[in-house]
Amino acid sequence: MKFSYHKPQTVDEVISLLEVHAEKARVLAGGTDLLLQLKRKITSPEHLISVKELQELRGVEKTSESIKVGALTTLSALEKDNFFRDECPVLAETASKMASPQIRQLATVGGNICNSSPSADLLPPLIALGTKVNLIGGQGERTMLLEEFFTGPGENKMKKGEVLTGITIPRSSLEESKVCYMRHSIRQGHDIALVGVAVMVKMADDNQVEDAKIVMGAVAPTPVRALEAEDVIKGEIASEALFIKAAQLATAAASPIDDLRASASYRRQIVNTLVYRGLEKLIFGKQGMSA
Amino acid sequence: MKTKMILNVNGETHEVWAEVETTLLDVIRDHLGLTGTKKGCDEGDCGACTVLMDGAIVNSCMMLAVEAQNREIVTIEGVSEGNKLHPIQKAFVEQGAVQCGFCTPGMVLSAKALLDENNNPTEREIREAISGNLCRCTGYSKIIEAVSTAALTMNNKAK
């Protein structure tokens, strides 16, 4: 790999550098995805722009309406800091299952989002929480739902010259609903997800499901919602039969591929199981094996 | 193009001139001559290149050396005190947790990071702490026992 290395001190400097160098530049945060791509010659940028000095990308903030998390927040911080364990335990738990302790120490929330892998573990739970991404570029700031951010494997709606500064999670999601992330991988540790399913439910009295989201990762070009499955459970009283129906509909909404790790048909079976277990865990408090 | 880097390794400051693309692992091994840190996969998967950075374990193969400036780096050479083995190293040797030895420096550093934070880890916690370090020889059992033993020794010394 061969490149010039830049260490800008402000967001404006980053935007300028991206404007000047355009396709020949890549932004470097934790580097755990980018350095691998460089080593394997999947990408060969002439300029690496480190964003590690940008304070705007750091920090967490709890306002009356939301939790804001800076893009440079590491997976290790998500896993260990009391702030996340208290405010969004599903993210802390999800982060703890990702990669290895060494990788988590460097890898960032922003990187996981911008790398836009279909199997990225943070994406389903963040989408289930109604998270928004905050972007800044030559045209100024903008924000969009994470759910609408992805367009394909490794691809998203960031414009040229834009930087992801952080994410905003609505407190209403965290406080009024329950979210879990169920994940299946071949190894227990240091492996990517074969299938990842995030489930969100908001319950009313008598175990009636007021609202639900089911977000599946690693089974389509981007994270996908199982809309029919969600519709079948909304407004209903929770029961095992209902979970079975939802799991079947969610499986139909998944479009996994055959690959080195597993066949599409195996992945479909896992989707079915994880959706069922996710609903069971959130609503009846049962802990299944795996995930 | 070579660039100047100032790295703090094992308590000593080093001025290194290297290409900006050089990883921390390559600087440690080739420029500083500290070959205890191993190059296994060079892709962040095996953990043989593990070093401590400000007390936490990282894969030195996945970091540019320039980005490790202004941090405290500890390699396996920085764990013993001269010829006196650290309790973790002693436990590894005495418990038979070393076979070919290639994973050992990384394992010891991951164990050290754990025990510095949690002086009475459960077996599960030990397994999770070394989950980023692969061993092809031992089957991990004796490594886990060695870490447990080291924890006991370190606690007894602290009393």
XYZ file of C-alpha atoms in Angstrom:
450
model
C 0.000 0.000 0.000
C 1.247 3.470 -0.826
C -0.391 6.736 0.161
C 0.008 10.225 1.599
C -1.250 10.550 5.145
C -3.156 13.590 6.350
C -4.148 14.460 9.888
C -6.597 17.382 9.680
C -7.592 19.131 12.894
C -11.065 20.357 11.908
C -14.073 19.130 9.983
C -13.601 21.962 7.469
C -10.085 20.728 6.730
C -11.398 17.210 6.130
C -14.063 18.477 3.750
C -11.468 20.501 1.844
C -9.134 17.531 1.584
C -11.969 15.340 0.336
C -12.898 17.971 -2.237
C -9.329 18.218 -3.497
C -8.525 14.524 -3.593
C -12.030 13.106 -4.230
C -11.971 9.444 -5.357
C -8.280 9.184 -4.574
C -8.906 9.685 -0.858
C -10.312 7.504 1.889
C -11.226 8.525 5.416
C -9.381 6.622 8.154
C -11.009 6.176 11.557
C -10.240 2.955 13.445
C -8.763 1.374 10.342
C -9.877 -2.176 11.077
C -11.840 -2.406 7.821
C -9.835 0.072 5.731
C -6.364 -1.268 6.520
C -7.538 -4.747 5.626
C -8.823 -3.483 2.276
C -5.489 -1.756 1.667
C -3.473 -4.842 2.571
C -5.577 -7.010 0.280
C -5.435 -4.358 -2.443
C -9.212 -4.146 -2.618
C -8.768 -0.383 -2.579
C -5.692 1.736 -3.330
C -6.282 5.332 -2.291
C -3.467 7.803 -2.805
C -4.528 9.781 0.236
C -5.564 8.641 3.675
C -7.333 11.258 5.740
C -7.311 10.438 9.429
C -10.264 11.881 11.316
C -8.949 10.907 14.735
C -8.211 14.521 15.750
C -11.744 15.750 15.160
C -13.409 16.471 18.492
C -16.726 16.917 16.678
C -16.717 13.166 16.027
C -16.128 12.276 19.659
C -18.241 12.257 22.730
C -21.676 11.202 23.774
C -24.513 13.449 24.803
C -27.832 12.771 26.444
C -30.442 15.426 25.736
C -34.082 15.470 26.724
C -34.957 13.774 23.438
C -32.041 11.740 22.301
C -28.703 10.088 22.849
C -26.031 11.370 20.485
C -23.023 9.153 19.905
C -19.910 10.445 18.129
C -18.700 8.522 15.078
C -15.292 7.875 16.640
C -16.797 6.038 19.622
C -15.045 2.696 19.721
C -16.800 -0.654 19.990
C -14.832 -1.172 23.189
C -16.334 2.009 24.662
C -19.821 0.848 23.638
C -19.139 -2.453 25.336
C -17.592 -1.215 28.561
C -18.590 2.360 29.367
C -21.280 2.594 32.019
C -23.011 5.251 29.965
C -23.900 2.773 27.195
C -24.547 -0.134 29.530
C -27.093 2.034 31.338
C -28.624 3.986 28.475
C -28.575 1.508 25.565
C -27.668 -1.955 26.850
C -28.574 -3.579 23.518
C -25.707 -1.682 21.872
C -23.285 -2.607 24.650
C -24.268 -6.251 24.334
C -24.054 -6.181 20.544
C -20.618 -4.561 20.584
C -19.347 -7.181 23.022
C -20.063 -9.898 20.449
C -18.215 -8.211 17.606
C -14.770 -9.226 16.354
C -12.173 -9.458 19.143
C -11.105 -7.307 22.111
C -8.131 -6.054 20.068
C -10.293 -5.026 17.104
C -12.967 -3.477 19.336
C -10.354 -1.215 20.884
C -9.773 0.415 17.478
C -13.002 -0.094 15.521
C -15.580 2.702 15.577
C -19.331 3.122 15.345
C -18.876 5.430 12.355
C -16.658 2.913 10.626
C -19.118 0.066 11.105
C -21.830 2.223 9.528
C -19.774 3.691 6.665
C -18.212 0.345 5.745
C -21.832 -0.702 5.193
C -21.307 -4.424 5.306
C -24.614 -6.303 5.020
C -23.597 -8.244 8.121
C -22.442 -5.307 10.254
C -23.736 -6.072 13.726
C -24.511 -2.549 14.916
C -26.860 -1.852 12.035
C -29.922 -3.983 12.875
C -30.234 -2.819 16.493
C -29.555 0.801 15.537
C -32.200 0.636 12.811
C -34.640 -0.994 15.227
C -34.080 1.989 17.546
C -34.972 4.462 14.790
C -31.447 5.883 14.705
C -30.495 8.809 12.481
C -27.076 9.464 10.996
C -25.553 12.934 11.014
C -23.517 13.900 7.966
C -21.514 16.973 7.117
C -20.054 18.005 3.775
C -19.458 20.842 1.356
C -23.200 21.522 1.236
C -23.555 21.653 4.997
C -25.118 19.302 7.495
C -27.853 16.786 6.917
C -29.425 13.915 8.712
C -31.263 10.793 7.594
C -32.678 7.605 9.020
C -30.064 4.870 9.212
C -32.722 2.572 7.801
C -32.642 4.517 4.540
C -28.871 4.969 4.452
C -27.779 1.718 2.798
C -28.028 0.987 -0.914
C -26.059 -2.231 -1.351
C -23.152 -4.257 0.030
C -20.558 -1.698 1.062
C -22.636 1.129 -0.383
C -24.577 3.976 1.135
C -26.054 7.399 0.426
C -23.093 9.442 1.607
C -22.214 12.039 -1.002
C -18.685 12.660 -2.164
C -16.894 14.811 0.343
C -19.194 13.964 3.225
C -18.170 12.772 6.658
C -20.346 10.921 9.162
C -20.060 12.825 12.430
C -22.262 10.662 14.605
C -25.640 9.128 15.252
C -28.738 10.208 17.128
C -30.889 7.655 18.928
C -34.344 8.796 20.070
C -34.778 8.326 23.807
C -38.399 7.381 23.243
C -37.232 4.154 21.546
C -34.908 3.314 24.396
C -37.392 4.109 27.127
C -40.715 2.985 25.715
C -39.693 -0.198 23.928
C -37.507 -3.244 24.398
C -34.831 -4.160 21.859
C -32.583 -7.166 21.503
C -30.056 -8.344 18.926
C -29.833 -12.049 18.225
C -26.796 -13.202 16.353
C -25.578 -16.525 15.020
C -22.040 -17.195 13.916
C -19.943 -20.293 13.310
C -17.492 -19.501 16.116
C -18.493 -18.077 19.467
C -15.983 -15.305 19.199
C -14.074 -13.331 16.577
C -16.389 -14.154 13.700
C -18.820 -12.201 11.571
C -22.539 -12.826 11.873
C -24.032 -15.553 9.685
C -27.390 -14.058 10.506
C -28.227 -11.104 12.751
C -31.737 -10.185 13.846
C -32.769 -7.163 15.886
C -36.241 -7.179 17.403
C -38.002 -4.197 18.932
C -41.356 -4.381 20.673
C -43.458 -1.844 22.465
C -45.947 -3.571 24.704
C -49.345 -2.451 25.956
C -51.347 -4.063 28.753
C -52.288 -7.735 28.618
C -49.234 -8.564 26.550
C -50.571 -6.802 23.506
C -47.938 -5.772 21.005
C -48.411 -2.076 20.341
C -45.479 -1.690 17.955
C -42.771 -3.934 16.573
C -39.743 -3.850 14.308
C -37.768 -6.795 12.999
C -34.492 -5.910 11.297
C -32.362 -8.598 9.691
C -28.684 -8.418 8.834
C -26.452 -10.659 6.699
C -29.406 -12.030 4.742
C -29.748 -9.400 2.025
C -27.556 -6.794 0.277
C -28.420 -4.362 3.093
C -30.088 -4.709 6.505
C -33.788 -5.315 5.837
C -36.966 -4.972 7.784
C -39.472 -7.811 7.869
C -42.511 -5.597 7.343
C -45.123 -8.333 6.921
C -43.867 -10.078 10.036
C -44.138 -6.801 11.946
C -47.680 -6.209 10.691
C -48.849 -9.667 11.701
C -47.881 -9.127 15.318
C -48.855 -5.478 15.760
C -52.089 -5.171 17.722
C -52.111 -8.852 18.675
C -51.756 -10.521 22.057
C -48.342 -12.184 22.232
C -48.268 -15.959 21.996
C -45.976 -18.681 20.749
C -48.232 -19.209 17.744
C -47.891 -15.545 16.887
C -44.115 -15.732 17.137
C -44.086 -18.741 14.803
C -46.118 -16.828 12.224
C -43.888 -13.777 12.502
C -40.741 -15.889 12.173
C -42.090 -17.538 9.012
C -42.957 -14.199 7.434
C -39.588 -12.741 8.378
C -37.845 -15.712 6.786
C -39.757 -15.065 3.568
C -38.509 -11.466 3.626
C -34.876 -12.545 3.834
C -32.840 -13.203 0.693
C -29.653 -14.874 1.898
C -26.981 -16.257 -0.394
C -24.986 -19.473 -0.454
C -21.414 -18.730 0.496
C -18.300 -20.071 2.158
C -19.861 -19.909 5.594
C -23.322 -21.335 5.029
C -26.008 -22.147 2.495
C -28.947 -19.864 1.896
C -31.297 -22.529 3.173
C -29.369 -22.840 6.456
C -29.452 -19.088 6.863
C -33.194 -19.080 6.334
C -33.582 -21.634 9.104
C -31.468 -19.471 11.378
C -33.546 -16.371 10.586
C -36.655 -18.312 11.548
C -35.115 -19.397 14.849
C -33.629 -16.042 15.781
C -36.812 -14.063 15.087
C -38.780 -16.519 17.221
C -36.215 -16.390 20.024
C -35.929 -12.610 19.836
C -39.668 -12.174 20.329
C -39.721 -14.815 23.046
C -36.820 -13.177 24.851
C -38.280 -9.679 24.773
C -41.871 -10.533 25.570
C -41.661 -13.640 27.764
C -38.146 -13.114 29.065
C -36.900 -16.509 27.896
C -33.207 -16.932 27.185
C -32.492 -19.273 24.306
C -29.173 -20.826 23.335
C -26.872 -18.827 21.055
C -27.217 -15.137 20.367
C 8.106 8.925 1.587
C 9.771 8.445 4.932
C 8.347 10.369 7.812
C 9.493 10.909 11.381
C 7.604 9.207 14.195
C 8.130 9.450 17.918
C 7.025 6.305 19.666
C 6.926 5.487 23.354
C 7.619 1.772 23.674
C 8.176 -0.018 26.981
C 8.779 3.274 28.713
C 11.416 4.489 26.253
C 11.040 7.150 23.591
C 12.220 6.243 20.116
C 12.599 8.408 17.025
C 11.909 6.335 13.945
C 12.102 7.250 10.253
C 9.799 5.025 8.228
C 7.368 5.104 5.329
C 4.030 6.422 6.475
C 2.400 3.171 5.308
C 4.403 1.155 7.846
C 2.322 -0.649 10.425
C 3.126 -0.433 14.128
C 4.015 -4.134 13.978
C 6.654 -3.590 11.306
C 8.160 -0.634 13.160
C 8.309 -2.649 16.382
C 9.952 -5.643 14.740
C 12.088 -4.138 11.954
C 12.980 -0.671 13.223
C 13.100 -1.238 16.976
C 14.311 -4.832 16.767
C 11.698 -6.025 19.258
C 10.861 -9.343 17.676
C 8.889 -10.778 20.579
C 5.763 -9.394 18.886
C 4.973 -11.807 16.059
C 3.584 -11.387 12.556
C 1.025 -14.163 12.082
C -1.769 -13.284 9.693
C -0.981 -9.558 9.375
C -4.751 -9.028 8.991
C -6.033 -8.579 12.537
C -7.318 -12.125 12.900
C -4.760 -14.161 14.869
C -3.632 -11.820 17.636
C 0.043 -12.830 17.456
C 0.871 -9.151 16.941
C -0.966 -8.050 20.103
C 0.551 -5.151 22.028
C -0.788 -2.960 24.817
C -1.668 0.595 23.883
C -2.473 2.753 26.922
C -3.203 -0.470 28.790
C -5.603 -2.020 26.260
C -4.805 -4.739 23.747
C -4.701 -3.941 20.041
C -3.491 -5.700 16.888
C -0.314 -3.825 15.988
C -0.609 -5.102 12.409
C -3.817 -3.117 11.996
C -2.400 0.213 13.085
C -0.252 2.621 11.167
C 2.815 3.381 13.276
C 2.179 7.115 12.845
C -1.106 6.681 14.650
C 0.583 5.103 17.666
C 2.441 8.293 18.554
C 1.627 9.937 21.883
C 0.520 6.590 23.316
C 2.150 4.199 25.737
C 2.972 1.021 23.876
C 3.976 -2.086 25.796
C 5.321 -5.144 23.968
C 6.086 -8.538 25.474
C 9.636 -7.356 26.121
C 8.181 -4.778 28.484
C 6.346 -7.295 30.638
C 9.193 -8.912 32.528
C 11.355 -6.877 34.860
C 14.811 -7.556 33.477
C 15.351 -11.271 34.038
C 12.503 -11.570 36.505
C 9.451 -13.077 34.851
C 6.043 -11.520 35.367
C 3.721 -13.854 37.315
C 1.741 -14.421 34.123
C 4.851 -15.527 32.242
C 5.908 -17.734 35.170
C 2.491 -19.373 35.257
C 2.567 -20.022 31.507
C 5.944 -21.740 31.801
C 5.092 -23.738 34.916
C 1.622 -24.806 33.790
C 2.769 -26.059 30.388
C 0.840 -23.365 28.528
C 3.625 -22.907 25.963
C 4.176 -25.324 23.083
C 5.545 -23.696 19.953
C 5.378 -20.345 21.706
C 4.239 -18.298 18.721
C 0.927 -17.196 20.267
C 2.440 -16.773 23.705
C 3.533 -13.125 23.633
C 0.063 -12.076 22.458
C -1.622 -14.359 24.985
C 0.454 -12.984 27.860
C -0.389 -9.401 26.918
C -4.103 -10.163 26.583
C -3.970 -11.887 29.965
C -2.131 -8.909 31.448
C -4.737 -6.485 30.151
C -7.429 -8.656 31.740
C -5.739 -9.078 35.123
C -4.827 -5.412 35.356
C -8.547 -4.644 35.113
C -10.105 -7.710 36.766
C -8.006 -9.497 39.348
C -10.371 -12.424 39.825
C -11.704 -13.410 36.425
C -14.032 -16.332 35.839
C -13.117 -18.938 33.250
C -15.619 -17.328 30.898
C -13.984 -13.938 31.342
C -10.558 -15.394 30.640
C -11.835 -17.058 27.482
C -13.368 -13.804 26.316
C -10.195 -11.875 27.080
C -8.103 -14.179 24.899
C -10.780 -14.593 22.217
C -8.670 -12.493 19.849
C -5.611 -14.727 20.239
C -5.478 -17.962 18.270
C -3.419 -20.957 19.396
C -2.915 -23.937 17.105
C -0.996 -26.095 19.571
C -2.383 -26.199 23.073
C -6.159 -26.323 22.784
C -6.224 -23.340 25.167
C -6.899 -25.341 28.393
C -3.495 -24.830 29.959
C -3.404 -21.218 28.857
C -6.662 -20.584 30.696
C -5.381 -22.438 33.775
C -2.165 -20.428 33.667
C -4.101 -17.163 33.656
C -6.162 -18.341 36.644
C -3.022 -19.335 38.502
C -1.393 -16.018 37.681
C -4.423 -14.200 39.095
C -4.068 -16.091 42.370
C -0.354 -15.397 42.560
C -0.810 -11.716 41.825
C -3.526 -11.430 44.457
C -1.393 -13.165 47.058
C 1.469 -10.825 46.345
C -0.822 -7.854 46.697
C -1.868 -8.913 50.189
